[in-house]
Amino acid sequence: MWQQWFDAKQMQFNNQQSRRTHNITTWTKPRGGWIKCNVDASFFHNRGITTVACCFRNSNGEFQHAQTRQYNMKLSTLEGEGLALFDAVQLAIQHGRDCVIFE
């Protein structure tokens, strides 16, 4: 019985390791003339705070500009990510960017 339990735990561990490996993603550059913008949100529900951020890089991977903002409100993940995207679009417009890929 112990061997069966050990084998089951080993299989479980291997599956977890496999899932972790598959979740790793790397940044891929956009085609020439385009800018890529990555957005993200963080949530501090116990403090009632949501923070959003965006970072723009060109097709060579060079930093262009970025922004972070703090909102004193509790938001859902969908709302926070949506707000991060909204802020990023506004920043792109302010900088005169029209060929932008948002992630």
Coordinates of N, CA and C in Angstrom, one line a residue, residues 34-81:
W34 N 5.9 48.7 -34.8 CA 4.9 48.5 -33.8 C 5.5 48.6 -32.4
I35 N 4.6 48.9 -31.5 CA 5.0 49.0 -30.0 C 4.1 47.9 -29.3
K36 N 4.7 47.3 -28.3 CA 4.0 46.4 -27.5 C 3.8 47.0 -26.1
C37 N 2.6 46.9 -25.6 CA 2.3 47.4 -24.3 C 1.8 46.2 -23.4
N38 N 2.5 46.0 -22.3 CA 2.0 45.0 -21.3 C 1.3 45.7 -20.2
V39 N 0.2 45.2 -19.8 CA -0.6 45.8 -18.7 C -0.8 44.8 -17.6
D40 N -0.9 45.3 -16.4 CA -1.2 44.4 -15.2 C -1.9 45.2 -14.1
A41 N -2.5 44.5 -13.2 CA -3.1 45.1 -12.0 C -2.8 44.2 -10.8
S42 N -2.7 44.9 -9.7 CA -2.5 44.3 -8.4 C -3.6 44.7 -7.4
F43 N -3.9 43.8 -6.5 CA -5.0 44.1 -5.6 C -4.7 43.9 -4.2
F44 N -5.0 44.9 -3.4 CA -4.8 44.9 -2.0 C -6.1 45.1 -1.3
H45 N -6.9 44.0 -1.3 CA -8.3 44.1 -0.9 C -8.5 44.5 0.6
N46 N -7.5 44.0 1.4 CA -7.6 44.4 2.8 C -7.4 45.9 3.1
R47 N -6.8 46.6 2.1 CA -6.6 48.0 2.2 C -7.5 48.8 1.3
G48 N -8.3 48.1 0.5 CA -9.2 48.8 -0.4 C -8.4 49.5 -1.6
I49 N -7.3 48.9 -2.0 CA -6.5 49.6 -3.0 C -6.3 48.6 -4.2
T50 N -6.3 49.2 -5.4 CA -6.0 48.5 -6.7 C -4.9 49.4 -7.4
T51 N -3.9 48.7 -7.8 CA -2.8 49.4 -8.6 C -2.8 48.8 -10.0
V52 N -2.5 49.7 -11.0 CA -2.4 49.3 -12.4 C -1.1 49.8 -12.9
A53 N -0.6 49.1 -13.9 CA 0.6 49.5 -14.5 C 0.6 49.1 -16.0
C54 N 1.5 49.8 -16.8 CA 1.7 49.4 -18.2 C 3.1 49.8 -18.6
C55 N 3.6 49.1 -19.5 CA 5.0 49.3 -20.0 C 5.0 49.1 -21.5
F56 N 5.6 50.1 -22.2 CA 5.6 50.1 -23.7 C 7.1 49.8 -24.1
R57 N 7.2 48.9 -25.0 CA 8.6 48.6 -25.6 C 8.4 48.5 -27.1
N58 N 9.5 48.9 -27.8 CA 9.4 48.9 -29.3 C 9.8 47.5 -29.8
S59 N 9.9 47.4 -31.2 CA 10.2 46.1 -31.8 C 11.6 45.6 -31.5
N60 N 12.5 46.4 -30.9 CA 13.8 45.9 -30.5 C 13.8 45.5 -29.0
G61 N 12.6 45.7 -28.4 CA 12.6 45.4 -27.0 C 13.0 46.5 -26.1
E62 N 13.2 47.7 -26.7 CA 13.7 48.8 -25.9 C 12.6 49.5 -25.2
F63 N 12.8 49.9 -24.0 CA 11.8 50.6 -23.2 C 11.4 52.0 -23.8
Q64 N 10.1 52.2 -23.9 CA 9.6 53.5 -24.5 C 9.1 54.4 -23.4
H65 N 8.1 53.9 -22.7 CA 7.5 54.6 -21.5 C 6.6 53.6 -20.7
A66 N 6.3 54.1 -19.5 CA 5.5 53.2 -18.6 C 4.7 54.2 -17.7
Q67 N 3.8 53.5 -17.0 CA 3.0 54.3 -16.0 C 2.4 53.4 -15.0
T68 N 2.3 53.9 -13.8 CA 1.7 53.1 -12.7 C 0.7 54.1 -12.0
R69 N -0.4 53.5 -11.6 CA -1.4 54.4 -10.9 C -2.0 53.6 -9.7
Q70 N -2.4 54.3 -8.7 CA -3.1 53.6 -7.6 C -4.5 54.2 -7.5
Y71 N -5.5 53.2 -7.3 CA -6.9 53.6 -7.2 C -7.3 53.1 -5.8
N72 N -7.9 54.0 -5.0 CA -8.3 53.7 -3.7 C -9.7 53.1 -3.7
M73 N -9.8 51.9 -4.3 CA -11.1 51.2 -4.3 C -10.8 49.7 -4.6
K74 N -11.7 48.9 -4.1 CA -11.6 47.5 -4.3 C -12.3 47.2 -5.7
L75 N -11.5 46.5 -6.5 CA -12.0 46.1 -7.8 C -11.9 44.6 -8.0
S76 N -12.7 44.0 -8.9 CA -12.5 42.6 -9.2 C -11.3 42.5 -10.2
T77 N -10.9 41.3 -10.4 CA -9.7 41.1 -11.4 C -10.1 41.7 -12.7
L78 N -11.3 41.4 -13.2 CA -11.7 41.9 -14.5 C -11.7 43.4 -14.6
E79 N -12.3 44.0 -13.5 CA -12.3 45.5 -13.5 C -10.9 46.1 -13.4
G80 N -10.0 45.5 -12.6 CA -8.7 46.0 -12.5 C -7.9 45.9 -13.8
E81 N -8.0 44.7 -14.4 CA -7.3 44.6 -15.7 C -7.9 45.5 -16.8

